[in-house]
JSON list of C-alpha atoms in Angstrom, two decimals:
[
{"chain": "A", "resi": 75, "resn": "UNK", "atom": "CA", "xyz": [37.08, 32.77, 129.08]},
{"chain": "A", "resi": 76, "resn": "UNK", "atom": "CA", "xyz": [36.81, 29.05, 128.46]},
{"chain": "A", "resi": 77, "resn": "UNK", "atom": "CA", "xyz": [34.85, 27.15, 131.07]},
{"chain": "A", "resi": 78, "resn": "UNK", "atom": "CA", "xyz": [34.38, 23.58, 130.01]},
{"chain": "A", "resi": 79, "resn": "UNK", "atom": "CA", "xyz": [34.06, 21.32, 127.01]},
{"chain": "A", "resi": 80, "resn": "UNK", "atom": "CA", "xyz": [32.46, 18.01, 126.08]},
{"chain": "A", "resi": 81, "resn": "UNK", "atom": "CA", "xyz": [34.45, 15.09, 124.75]},
{"chain": "A", "resi": 82, "resn": "UNK", "atom": "CA", "xyz": [34.16, 14.52, 121.05]},
{"chain": "A", "resi": 83, "resn": "UNK", "atom": "CA", "xyz": [32.51, 11.20, 120.22]},
{"chain": "A", "resi": 84, "resn": "UNK", "atom": "CA", "xyz": [32.51, 11.53, 116.45]},
{"chain": "A", "resi": 85, "resn": "UNK", "atom": "CA", "xyz": [34.30, 13.43, 113.73]},
{"chain": "A", "resi": 86, "resn": "UNK", "atom": "CA", "xyz": [32.87, 16.78, 112.64]},
{"chain": "A", "resi": 87, "resn": "UNK", "atom": "CA", "xyz": [32.16, 17.17, 108.95]},
{"chain": "A", "resi": 88, "resn": "UNK", "atom": "CA", "xyz": [34.57, 19.82, 107.73]},
{"chain": "A", "resi": 89, "resn": "UNK", "atom": "CA", "xyz": [34.15, 22.14, 104.74]},
{"chain": "A", "resi": 90, "resn": "UNK", "atom": "CA", "xyz": [36.83, 22.12, 102.06]},
{"chain": "A", "resi": 91, "resn": "UNK", "atom": "CA", "xyz": [39.42, 24.74, 103.17]},
{"chain": "A", "resi": 92, "resn": "UNK", "atom": "CA", "xyz": [39.80, 25.84, 99.57]},
{"chain": "A", "resi": 93, "resn": "UNK", "atom": "CA", "xyz": [36.11, 26.37, 99.01]},
{"chain": "A", "resi": 94, "resn": "UNK", "atom": "CA", "xyz": [35.08, 30.01, 98.67]},
{"chain": "A", "resi": 95, "resn": "UNK", "atom": "CA", "xyz": [32.08, 31.39, 100.56]},
{"chain": "A", "resi": 96, "resn": "UNK", "atom": "CA", "xyz": [28.98, 32.20, 98.58]},
{"chain": "A", "resi": 97, "resn": "UNK", "atom": "CA", "xyz": [25.68, 33.43, 100.06]},
{"chain": "A", "resi": 98, "resn": "UNK", "atom": "CA", "xyz": [22.83, 30.95, 99.82]},
{"chain": "A", "resi": 99, "resn": "UNK", "atom": "CA", "xyz": [20.46, 33.47, 98.31]},
{"chain": "A", "resi": 100, "resn": "UNK", "atom": "CA", "xyz": [21.47, 36.38, 96.10]},
{"chain": "A", "resi": 101, "resn": "UNK", "atom": "CA", "xyz": [18.40, 38.52, 96.62]},
{"chain": "A", "resi": 102, "resn": "UNK", "atom": "CA", "xyz": [15.28, 38.66, 98.75]},
{"chain": "A", "resi": 103, "resn": "UNK", "atom": "CA", "xyz": [12.15, 37.07, 97.25]},
{"chain": "A", "resi": 104, "resn": "UNK", "atom": "CA", "xyz": [9.16, 39.31, 96.62]},
{"chain": "A", "resi": 105, "resn": "UNK", "atom": "CA", "xyz": [6.99, 37.30, 98.99]},
{"chain": "A", "resi": 106, "resn": "UNK", "atom": "CA", "xyz": [8.24, 35.29, 101.92]},
{"chain": "A", "resi": 107, "resn": "UNK", "atom": "CA", "xyz": [7.26, 31.62, 101.79]},
{"chain": "A", "resi": 108, "resn": "UNK", "atom": "CA", "xyz": [5.55, 30.08, 104.78]},
{"chain": "A", "resi": 109, "resn": "UNK", "atom": "CA", "xyz": [8.13, 28.87, 107.33]},
{"chain": "A", "resi": 110, "resn": "UNK", "atom": "CA", "xyz": [8.50, 25.12, 107.48]},
{"chain": "A", "resi": 111, "resn": "UNK", "atom": "CA", "xyz": [7.29, 23.22, 110.53]},
{"chain": "A", "resi": 112, "resn": "UNK", "atom": "CA", "xyz": [9.94, 22.82, 113.19]},
{"chain": "A", "resi": 113, "resn": "UNK", "atom": "CA", "xyz": [10.36, 20.90, 116.43]},
{"chain": "A", "resi": 114, "resn": "UNK", "atom": "CA", "xyz": [12.10, 23.75, 118.20]},
{"chain": "A", "resi": 115, "resn": "UNK", "atom": "CA", "xyz": [13.22, 25.99, 119.75]},
{"chain": "A", "resi": 116, "resn": "UNK", "atom": "CA", "xyz": [10.92, 25.40, 122.68]},
{"chain": "A", "resi": 117, "resn": "UNK", "atom": "CA", "xyz": [9.11, 27.52, 125.21]},
{"chain": "A", "resi": 118, "resn": "UNK", "atom": "CA", "xyz": [9.68, 26.30, 128.76]},
{"chain": "A", "resi": 119, "resn": "UNK", "atom": "CA", "xyz": [6.03, 25.19, 128.87]},
{"chain": "A", "resi": 120, "resn": "UNK", "atom": "CA", "xyz": [6.70, 22.77, 126.02]},
{"chain": "A", "resi": 121, "resn": "UNK", "atom": "CA", "xyz": [10.27, 21.76, 126.92]},
{"chain": "A", "resi": 122, "resn": "UNK", "atom": "CA", "xyz": [11.04, 18.18, 125.91]},
{"chain": "A", "resi": 123, "resn": "UNK", "atom": "CA", "xyz": [12.60, 15.65, 128.26]},
{"chain": "A", "resi": 124, "resn": "UNK", "atom": "CA", "xyz": [15.00, 14.40, 125.62]},
{"chain": "A", "resi": 125, "resn": "UNK", "atom": "CA", "xyz": [18.14, 14.02, 127.75]},
{"chain": "A", "resi": 126, "resn": "UNK", "atom": "CA", "xyz": [20.09, 16.37, 125.48]},
{"chain": "A", "resi": 127, "resn": "UNK", "atom": "CA", "xyz": [22.99, 18.08, 127.29]},
{"chain": "A", "resi": 128, "resn": "UNK", "atom": "CA", "xyz": [22.26, 21.78, 127.73]},
{"chain": "A", "resi": 129, "resn": "UNK", "atom": "CA", "xyz": [23.80, 24.57, 129.76]},
{"chain": "A", "resi": 130, "resn": "UNK", "atom": "CA", "xyz": [21.14, 26.23, 131.94]},
{"chain": "A", "resi": 131, "resn": "UNK", "atom": "CA", "xyz": [21.54, 30.01, 131.68]},
{"chain": "A", "resi": 132, "resn": "UNK", "atom": "CA", "xyz": [18.26, 30.87, 133.38]},
{"chain": "A", "resi": 133, "resn": "UNK", "atom": "CA", "xyz": [16.35, 32.45, 130.51]},
{"chain": "A", "resi": 134, "resn": "UNK", "atom": "CA", "xyz": [17.75, 29.98, 127.95]},
{"chain": "A", "resi": 135, "resn": "UNK", "atom": "CA", "xyz": [18.95, 26.41, 128.06]},
{"chain": "A", "resi": 136, "resn": "UNK", "atom": "CA", "xyz": [21.39, 25.99, 125.21]},
{"chain": "A", "resi": 137, "resn": "UNK", "atom": "CA", "xyz": [22.53, 22.63, 123.79]},
{"chain": "A", "resi": 138, "resn": "UNK", "atom": "CA", "xyz": [26.22, 21.78, 124.16]},
{"chain": "A", "resi": 139, "resn": "UNK", "atom": "CA", "xyz": [27.04, 19.34, 121.34]},
{"chain": "A", "resi": 140, "resn": "UNK", "atom": "CA", "xyz": [29.89, 16.84, 121.50]},
{"chain": "A", "resi": 141, "resn": "UNK", "atom": "CA", "xyz": [33.29, 18.34, 120.79]},
{"chain": "A", "resi": 142, "resn": "UNK", "atom": "CA", "xyz": [32.29, 21.91, 121.70]},
{"chain": "A", "resi": 143, "resn": "UNK", "atom": "CA", "xyz": [33.40, 24.31, 124.42]},
{"chain": "A", "resi": 144, "resn": "UNK", "atom": "CA", "xyz": [31.42, 26.89, 126.38]},
{"chain": "A", "resi": 145, "resn": "UNK", "atom": "CA", "xyz": [32.93, 30.35, 126.80]},
{"chain": "A", "resi": 146, "resn": "UNK", "atom": "CA", "xyz": [31.58, 33.08, 129.07]},
{"chain": "A", "resi": 147, "resn": "UNK", "atom": "CA", "xyz": [32.02, 36.73, 128.10]},
{"chain": "A", "resi": 148, "resn": "UNK", "atom": "CA", "xyz": [31.86, 39.00, 131.12]},
{"chain": "A", "resi": 149, "resn": "UNK", "atom": "CA", "xyz": [30.90, 42.68, 131.19]},
{"chain": "A", "resi": 150, "resn": "UNK", "atom": "CA", "xyz": [33.50, 44.40, 133.40]},
{"chain": "A", "resi": 151, "resn": "UNK", "atom": "CA", "xyz": [31.55, 47.66, 133.64]},
{"chain": "A", "resi": 152, "resn": "UNK", "atom": "CA", "xyz": [28.17, 46.16, 134.50]},
{"chain": "A", "resi": 153, "resn": "UNK", "atom": "CA", "xyz": [29.73, 43.35, 136.51]},
{"chain": "A", "resi": 154, "resn": "UNK", "atom": "CA", "xyz": [27.57, 40.68, 134.92]},
{"chain": "A", "resi": 155, "resn": "UNK", "atom": "CA", "xyz": [27.54, 38.28, 132.00]},
{"chain": "A", "resi": 156, "resn": "UNK", "atom": "CA", "xyz": [27.54, 39.84, 128.55]},
{"chain": "A", "resi": 157, "resn": "UNK", "atom": "CA", "xyz": [27.13, 36.63, 126.54]},
{"chain": "A", "resi": 158, "resn": "UNK", "atom": "CA", "xyz": [27.72, 32.89, 126.56]},
{"chain": "A", "resi": 159, "resn": "UNK", "atom": "CA", "xyz": [29.19, 31.27, 123.45]},
{"chain": "A", "resi": 160, "resn": "UNK", "atom": "CA", "xyz": [29.29, 27.67, 122.25]},
{"chain": "A", "resi": 161, "resn": "UNK", "atom": "CA", "xyz": [32.54, 27.22, 120.32]},
{"chain": "A", "resi": 162, "resn": "UNK", "atom": "CA", "xyz": [32.26, 24.58, 117.61]},
{"chain": "A", "resi": 163, "resn": "UNK", "atom": "CA", "xyz": [34.60, 23.32, 114.89]},
{"chain": "A", "resi": 164, "resn": "UNK", "atom": "CA", "xyz": [32.79, 25.57, 112.41]},
{"chain": "A", "resi": 165, "resn": "UNK", "atom": "CA", "xyz": [32.55, 28.77, 114.41]},
{"chain": "A", "resi": 166, "resn": "UNK", "atom": "CA", "xyz": [31.35, 30.45, 117.58]},
{"chain": "A", "resi": 167, "resn": "UNK", "atom": "CA", "xyz": [27.60, 30.21, 118.23]},
{"chain": "A", "resi": 168, "resn": "UNK", "atom": "CA", "xyz": [25.83, 32.82, 120.36]},
{"chain": "A", "resi": 169, "resn": "UNK", "atom": "CA", "xyz": [22.16, 32.46, 121.27]},
{"chain": "A", "resi": 170, "resn": "UNK", "atom": "CA", "xyz": [20.29, 35.37, 122.86]},
{"chain": "A", "resi": 171, "resn": "UNK", "atom": "CA", "xyz": [16.66, 35.79, 123.93]},
{"chain": "A", "resi": 172, "resn": "UNK", "atom": "CA", "xyz": [14.64, 39.01, 124.13]},
{"chain": "A", "resi": 173, "resn": "UNK", "atom": "CA", "xyz": [11.24, 40.11, 125.37]},
{"chain": "A", "resi": 174, "resn": "UNK", "atom": "CA", "xyz": [8.83, 40.41, 122.45]},
{"chain": "A", "resi": 175, "resn": "UNK", "atom": "CA", "xyz": [5.19, 41.45, 121.86]},
{"chain": "A", "resi": 176, "resn": "UNK", "atom": "CA", "xyz": [2.42, 38.90, 122.00]},
{"chain": "A", "resi": 177, "resn": "UNK", "atom": "CA", "xyz": [1.68, 39.59, 118.36]},
{"chain": "A", "resi": 178, "resn": "UNK", "atom": "CA", "xyz": [5.16, 38.37, 117.32]},
{"chain": "A", "resi": 179, "resn": "UNK", "atom": "CA", "xyz": [6.97, 39.68, 114.26]},
{"chain": "A", "resi": 180, "resn": "UNK", "atom": "CA", "xyz": [9.92, 41.19, 116.14]},
{"chain": "A", "resi": 181, "resn": "UNK", "atom": "CA", "xyz": [12.57, 39.19, 114.26]},
{"chain": "A", "resi": 182, "resn": "UNK", "atom": "CA", "xyz": [11.40, 40.57, 110.91]},
{"chain": "A", "resi": 183, "resn": "UNK", "atom": "CA", "xyz": [11.98, 44.09, 112.26]},
{"chain": "A", "resi": 184, "resn": "UNK", "atom": "CA", "xyz": [15.34, 43.19, 113.77]},
{"chain": "A", "resi": 185, "resn": "UNK", "atom": "CA", "xyz": [16.67, 41.44, 110.67]},
{"chain": "A", "resi": 186, "resn": "UNK", "atom": "CA", "xyz": [15.95, 44.54, 108.59]},
{"chain": "A", "resi": 187, "resn": "UNK", "atom": "CA", "xyz": [17.82, 46.76, 111.03]},
{"chain": "A", "resi": 188, "resn": "UNK", "atom": "CA", "xyz": [20.66, 44.27, 111.21]},
{"chain": "A", "resi": 189, "resn": "UNK", "atom": "CA", "xyz": [20.98, 44.20, 107.43]},
{"chain": "A", "resi": 190, "resn": "UNK", "atom": "CA", "xyz": [21.31, 47.99, 107.29]},
{"chain": "A", "resi": 191, "resn": "UNK", "atom": "CA", "xyz": [23.81, 48.05, 110.17]},
{"chain": "A", "resi": 192, "resn": "UNK", "atom": "CA", "xyz": [26.05, 45.40, 108.60]},
{"chain": "A", "resi": 193, "resn": "UNK", "atom": "CA", "xyz": [26.03, 47.11, 105.22]},
{"chain": "A", "resi": 194, "resn": "UNK", "atom": "CA", "xyz": [26.96, 50.40, 106.86]},
{"chain": "A", "resi": 195, "resn": "UNK", "atom": "CA", "xyz": [29.90, 48.57, 108.44]},
{"chain": "A", "resi": 196, "resn": "UNK", "atom": "CA", "xyz": [31.08, 47.46, 105.02]},
{"chain": "A", "resi": 197, "resn": "UNK", "atom": "CA", "xyz": [29.91, 43.84, 105.17]},
{"chain": "A", "resi": 198, "resn": "UNK", "atom": "CA", "xyz": [28.71, 41.87, 102.17]},
{"chain": "A", "resi": 199, "resn": "UNK", "atom": "CA", "xyz": [25.17, 40.91, 103.10]},
{"chain": "A", "resi": 200, "resn": "UNK", "atom": "CA", "xyz": [22.76, 38.41, 101.52]},
{"chain": "A", "resi": 201, "resn": "UNK", "atom": "CA", "xyz": [19.21, 37.81, 102.85]},
{"chain": "A", "resi": 202, "resn": "UNK", "atom": "CA", "xyz": [17.68, 34.37, 102.66]},
{"chain": "A", "resi": 203, "resn": "UNK", "atom": "CA", "xyz": [14.91, 32.13, 103.99]},
{"chain": "A", "resi": 204, "resn": "UNK", "atom": "CA", "xyz": [15.11, 29.25, 106.45]},
{"chain": "A", "resi": 205, "resn": "UNK", "atom": "CA", "xyz": [12.79, 27.05, 108.45]},
{"chain": "A", "resi": 206, "resn": "UNK", "atom": "CA", "xyz": [11.79, 29.90, 110.80]},
{"chain": "A", "resi": 207, "resn": "UNK", "atom": "CA", "xyz": [11.63, 32.65, 108.21]},
{"chain": "A", "resi": 208, "resn": "UNK", "atom": "CA", "xyz": [14.24, 35.29, 107.31]},
{"chain": "A", "resi": 209, "resn": "UNK", "atom": "CA", "xyz": [17.94, 34.49, 107.70]},
{"chain": "A", "resi": 210, "resn": "UNK", "atom": "CA", "xyz": [20.95, 36.65, 107.00]},
{"chain": "A", "resi": 211, "resn": "UNK", "atom": "CA", "xyz": [24.41, 35.84, 105.68]},
{"chain": "A", "resi": 212, "resn": "UNK", "atom": "CA", "xyz": [27.25, 38.33, 105.94]},
{"chain": "A", "resi": 213, "resn": "UNK", "atom": "CA", "xyz": [30.95, 38.42, 105.16]},
{"chain": "A", "resi": 214, "resn": "UNK", "atom": "CA", "xyz": [33.31, 40.80, 106.96]},
{"chain": "A", "resi": 215, "resn": "UNK", "atom": "CA", "xyz": [36.87, 40.25, 105.78]},
{"chain": "A", "resi": 216, "resn": "UNK", "atom": "CA", "xyz": [37.51, 36.54, 106.27]},
{"chain": "A", "resi": 217, "resn": "UNK", "atom": "CA", "xyz": [34.78, 36.15, 108.90]},
{"chain": "A", "resi": 218, "resn": "UNK", "atom": "CA", "xyz": [31.51, 34.60, 107.73]},
{"chain": "A", "resi": 219, "resn": "UNK", "atom": "CA", "xyz": [28.36, 35.25, 109.77]},
{"chain": "A", "resi": 220, "resn": "UNK", "atom": "CA", "xyz": [24.94, 33.62, 109.67]},
{"chain": "A", "resi": 221, "resn": "UNK", "atom": "CA", "xyz": [21.98, 34.99, 111.66]},
{"chain": "A", "resi": 222, "resn": "UNK", "atom": "CA", "xyz": [18.68, 33.25, 112.35]},
{"chain": "A", "resi": 223, "resn": "UNK", "atom": "CA", "xyz": [15.75, 34.34, 114.48]},
{"chain": "A", "resi": 224, "resn": "UNK", "atom": "CA", "xyz": [12.61, 32.76, 115.92]},
{"chain": "A", "resi": 225, "resn": "UNK", "atom": "CA", "xyz": [9.50, 34.50, 117.27]},
{"chain": "A", "resi": 226, "resn": "UNK", "atom": "CA", "xyz": [8.06, 32.65, 120.25]},
{"chain": "A", "resi": 227, "resn": "UNK", "atom": "CA", "xyz": [5.32, 33.39, 122.82]},
{"chain": "A", "resi": 228, "resn": "UNK", "atom": "CA", "xyz": [6.38, 36.82, 124.15]},
{"chain": "A", "resi": 229, "resn": "UNK", "atom": "CA", "xyz": [10.03, 36.12, 123.31]},
{"chain": "A", "resi": 230, "resn": "UNK", "atom": "CA", "xyz": [12.35, 36.29, 120.35]},
{"chain": "A", "resi": 231, "resn": "UNK", "atom": "CA", "xyz": [15.41, 34.08, 120.03]},
{"chain": "A", "resi": 232, "resn": "UNK", "atom": "CA", "xyz": [18.37, 35.19, 117.93]},
{"chain": "A", "resi": 233, "resn": "UNK", "atom": "CA", "xyz": [21.25, 32.93, 116.98]},
{"chain": "A", "resi": 234, "resn": "UNK", "atom": "CA", "xyz": [24.48, 33.80, 115.16]},
{"chain": "A", "resi": 235, "resn": "UNK", "atom": "CA", "xyz": [27.52, 31.77, 114.16]},
{"chain": "A", "resi": 236, "resn": "UNK", "atom": "CA", "xyz": [30.80, 33.52, 113.36]},
{"chain": "A", "resi": 237, "resn": "UNK", "atom": "CA", "xyz": [33.67, 31.60, 111.83]},
{"chain": "A", "resi": 238, "resn": "UNK", "atom": "CA", "xyz": [36.29, 31.54, 109.09]},
{"chain": "A", "resi": 239, "resn": "UNK", "atom": "CA", "xyz": [35.17, 31.78, 105.49]},
{"chain": "A", "resi": 240, "resn": "UNK", "atom": "CA", "xyz": [36.51, 28.28, 104.83]},
{"chain": "A", "resi": 241, "resn": "UNK", "atom": "CA", "xyz": [33.98, 26.81, 107.31]},
{"chain": "A", "resi": 242, "resn": "UNK", "atom": "CA", "xyz": [30.95, 28.77, 106.10]},
{"chain": "A", "resi": 243, "resn": "UNK", "atom": "CA", "xyz": [29.41, 25.96, 104.05]},
{"chain": "A", "resi": 244, "resn": "UNK", "atom": "CA", "xyz": [28.69, 23.81, 107.12]},
{"chain": "A", "resi": 245, "resn": "UNK", "atom": "CA", "xyz": [28.20, 26.58, 109.69]},
{"chain": "A", "resi": 246, "resn": "UNK", "atom": "CA", "xyz": [24.46, 27.27, 109.12]},
{"chain": "A", "resi": 247, "resn": "UNK", "atom": "CA", "xyz": [23.48, 23.66, 109.87]},
{"chain": "A", "resi": 248, "resn": "UNK", "atom": "CA", "xyz": [25.48, 23.78, 113.11]},
{"chain": "A", "resi": 249, "resn": "UNK", "atom": "CA", "xyz": [23.77, 27.02, 114.11]},
{"chain": "A", "resi": 250, "resn": "UNK", "atom": "CA", "xyz": [20.27, 25.77, 113.30]},
{"chain": "A", "resi": 251, "resn": "UNK", "atom": "CA", "xyz": [20.80, 22.58, 115.29]},
{"chain": "A", "resi": 252, "resn": "UNK", "atom": "CA", "xyz": [21.76, 24.52, 118.42]},
{"chain": "A", "resi": 253, "resn": "UNK", "atom": "CA", "xyz": [18.92, 27.03, 118.01]},
{"chain": "A", "resi": 254, "resn": "UNK", "atom": "CA", "xyz": [16.42, 24.23, 117.34]},
{"chain": "A", "resi": 255, "resn": "UNK", "atom": "CA", "xyz": [17.35, 22.53, 120.61]},
{"chain": "A", "resi": 256, "resn": "UNK", "atom": "CA", "xyz": [17.26, 25.68, 122.76]},
{"chain": "A", "resi": 257, "resn": "UNK", "atom": "CA", "xyz": [14.64, 26.10, 125.50]},
{"chain": "A", "resi": 258, "resn": "UNK", "atom": "CA", "xyz": [13.47, 29.62, 126.41]},
{"chain": "A", "resi": 259, "resn": "UNK", "atom": "CA", "xyz": [12.16, 30.58, 129.85]},
{"chain": "A", "resi": 260, "resn": "UNK", "atom": "CA", "xyz": [10.60, 34.02, 129.36]},
{"chain": "A", "resi": 261, "resn": "UNK", "atom": "CA", "xyz": [9.16, 34.30, 132.87]},
{"chain": "A", "resi": 262, "resn": "UNK", "atom": "CA", "xyz": [6.00, 36.20, 133.73]},
{"chain": "A", "resi": 263, "resn": "UNK", "atom": "CA", "xyz": [7.50, 39.59, 134.64]},
{"chain": "A", "resi": 264, "resn": "UNK", "atom": "CA", "xyz": [6.53, 42.48, 132.35]},
{"chain": "A", "resi": 265, "resn": "UNK", "atom": "CA", "xyz": [9.45, 43.72, 130.25]},
{"chain": "A", "resi": 266, "resn": "UNK", "atom": "CA", "xyz": [9.80, 46.33, 127.54]},
{"chain": "A", "resi": 267, "resn": "UNK", "atom": "CA", "xyz": [9.99, 44.83, 124.05]},
{"chain": "A", "resi": 268, "resn": "UNK", "atom": "CA", "xyz": [13.58, 44.04, 122.97]},
{"chain": "A", "resi": 269, "resn": "UNK", "atom": "CA", "xyz": [14.84, 43.79, 126.54]},
{"chain": "A", "resi": 270, "resn": "UNK", "atom": "CA", "xyz": [17.47, 41.01, 126.70]},
{"chain": "A", "resi": 271, "resn": "UNK", "atom": "CA", "xyz": [16.31, 38.19, 128.96]},
{"chain": "A", "resi": 272, "resn": "UNK", "atom": "CA", "xyz": [18.70, 37.90, 131.92]},
{"chain": "A", "resi": 273, "resn": "UNK", "atom": "CA", "xyz": [21.51, 35.34, 131.87]},
{"chain": "A", "resi": 274, "resn": "UNK", "atom": "CA", "xyz": [22.42, 33.48, 135.05]},
{"chain": "A", "resi": 275, "resn": "UNK", "atom": "CA", "xyz": [25.31, 31.04, 135.21]},
{"chain": "A", "resi": 276, "resn": "UNK", "atom": "CA", "xyz": [25.21, 27.60, 136.81]},
{"chain": "A", "resi": 277, "resn": "UNK", "atom": "CA", "xyz": [26.72, 27.66, 140.32]},
{"chain": "A", "resi": 278, "resn": "UNK", "atom": "CA", "xyz": [29.78, 25.62, 139.34]},
{"chain": "A", "resi": 279, "resn": "UNK", "atom": "CA", "xyz": [30.57, 27.94, 136.42]},
{"chain": "A", "resi": 280, "resn": "UNK", "atom": "CA", "xyz": [30.02, 31.09, 138.50]},
{"chain": "A", "resi": 281, "resn": "UNK", "atom": "CA", "xyz": [32.31, 29.78, 141.23]},
{"chain": "A", "resi": 282, "resn": "UNK", "atom": "CA", "xyz": [34.99, 28.90, 138.68]},
{"chain": "A", "resi": 283, "resn": "UNK", "atom": "CA", "xyz": [34.89, 32.43, 137.23]},
{"chain": "A", "resi": 284, "resn": "UNK", "atom": "CA", "xyz": [35.00, 34.00, 140.70]},
{"chain": "A", "resi": 285, "resn": "UNK", "atom": "CA", "xyz": [38.08, 31.96, 141.56]},
{"chain": "A", "resi": 286, "resn": "UNK", "atom": "CA", "xyz": [39.82, 32.99, 138.35]},
{"chain": "A", "resi": 287, "resn": "UNK", "atom": "CA", "xyz": [38.99, 36.65, 138.93]},
{"chain": "A", "resi": 288, "resn": "UNK", "atom": "CA", "xyz": [40.31, 36.40, 142.50]},
{"chain": "A", "resi": 289, "resn": "UNK", "atom": "CA", "xyz": [43.64, 35.12, 141.23]},
{"chain": "A", "resi": 290, "resn": "UNK", "atom": "CA", "xyz": [44.12, 38.00, 138.84]}
]
């Protein structure tokens, strides 16, 4: 369900449609290098006042770059929001936050499980390293996926971009930019580890969805 978009101020850099997709890294290194320093994502306590347009989803505030559209995926059975996607020229970006232990390290566990799950589903999977640590590339048919994760203070943020194979060369940079600019509001309530942080929609978006559902 498309909700709104932002006007495009500049042209997106497009990958060559004839360029084939190749994983960045063929195999996992024996020892993980130290993650590079990064300016984000941010905990709510350290949120910058940078004026960057973001959609406030309660537990996460996700950047909405120029030329993108926000889509809301509802859960008919639970009656709530399943996910919110930022649709870019290079693929659909989904950012999700989860409760995590104070000691951190949850993403390293999750990425291992995700690798096994994707391979069981027949995907071509290639692990790699990025500025926050492990990343994962996967190819299912003509759909290229890139996963990144960040361990924060009592939260873990996971980002994924899914798009056509022809756009895969530029997709990781788009994903990292959105993840880097995301703000996480974990809250103080105790939660079991891996519990998804709740998503709440802005009033205007919630009203728009309610009107559309009433007309169906």
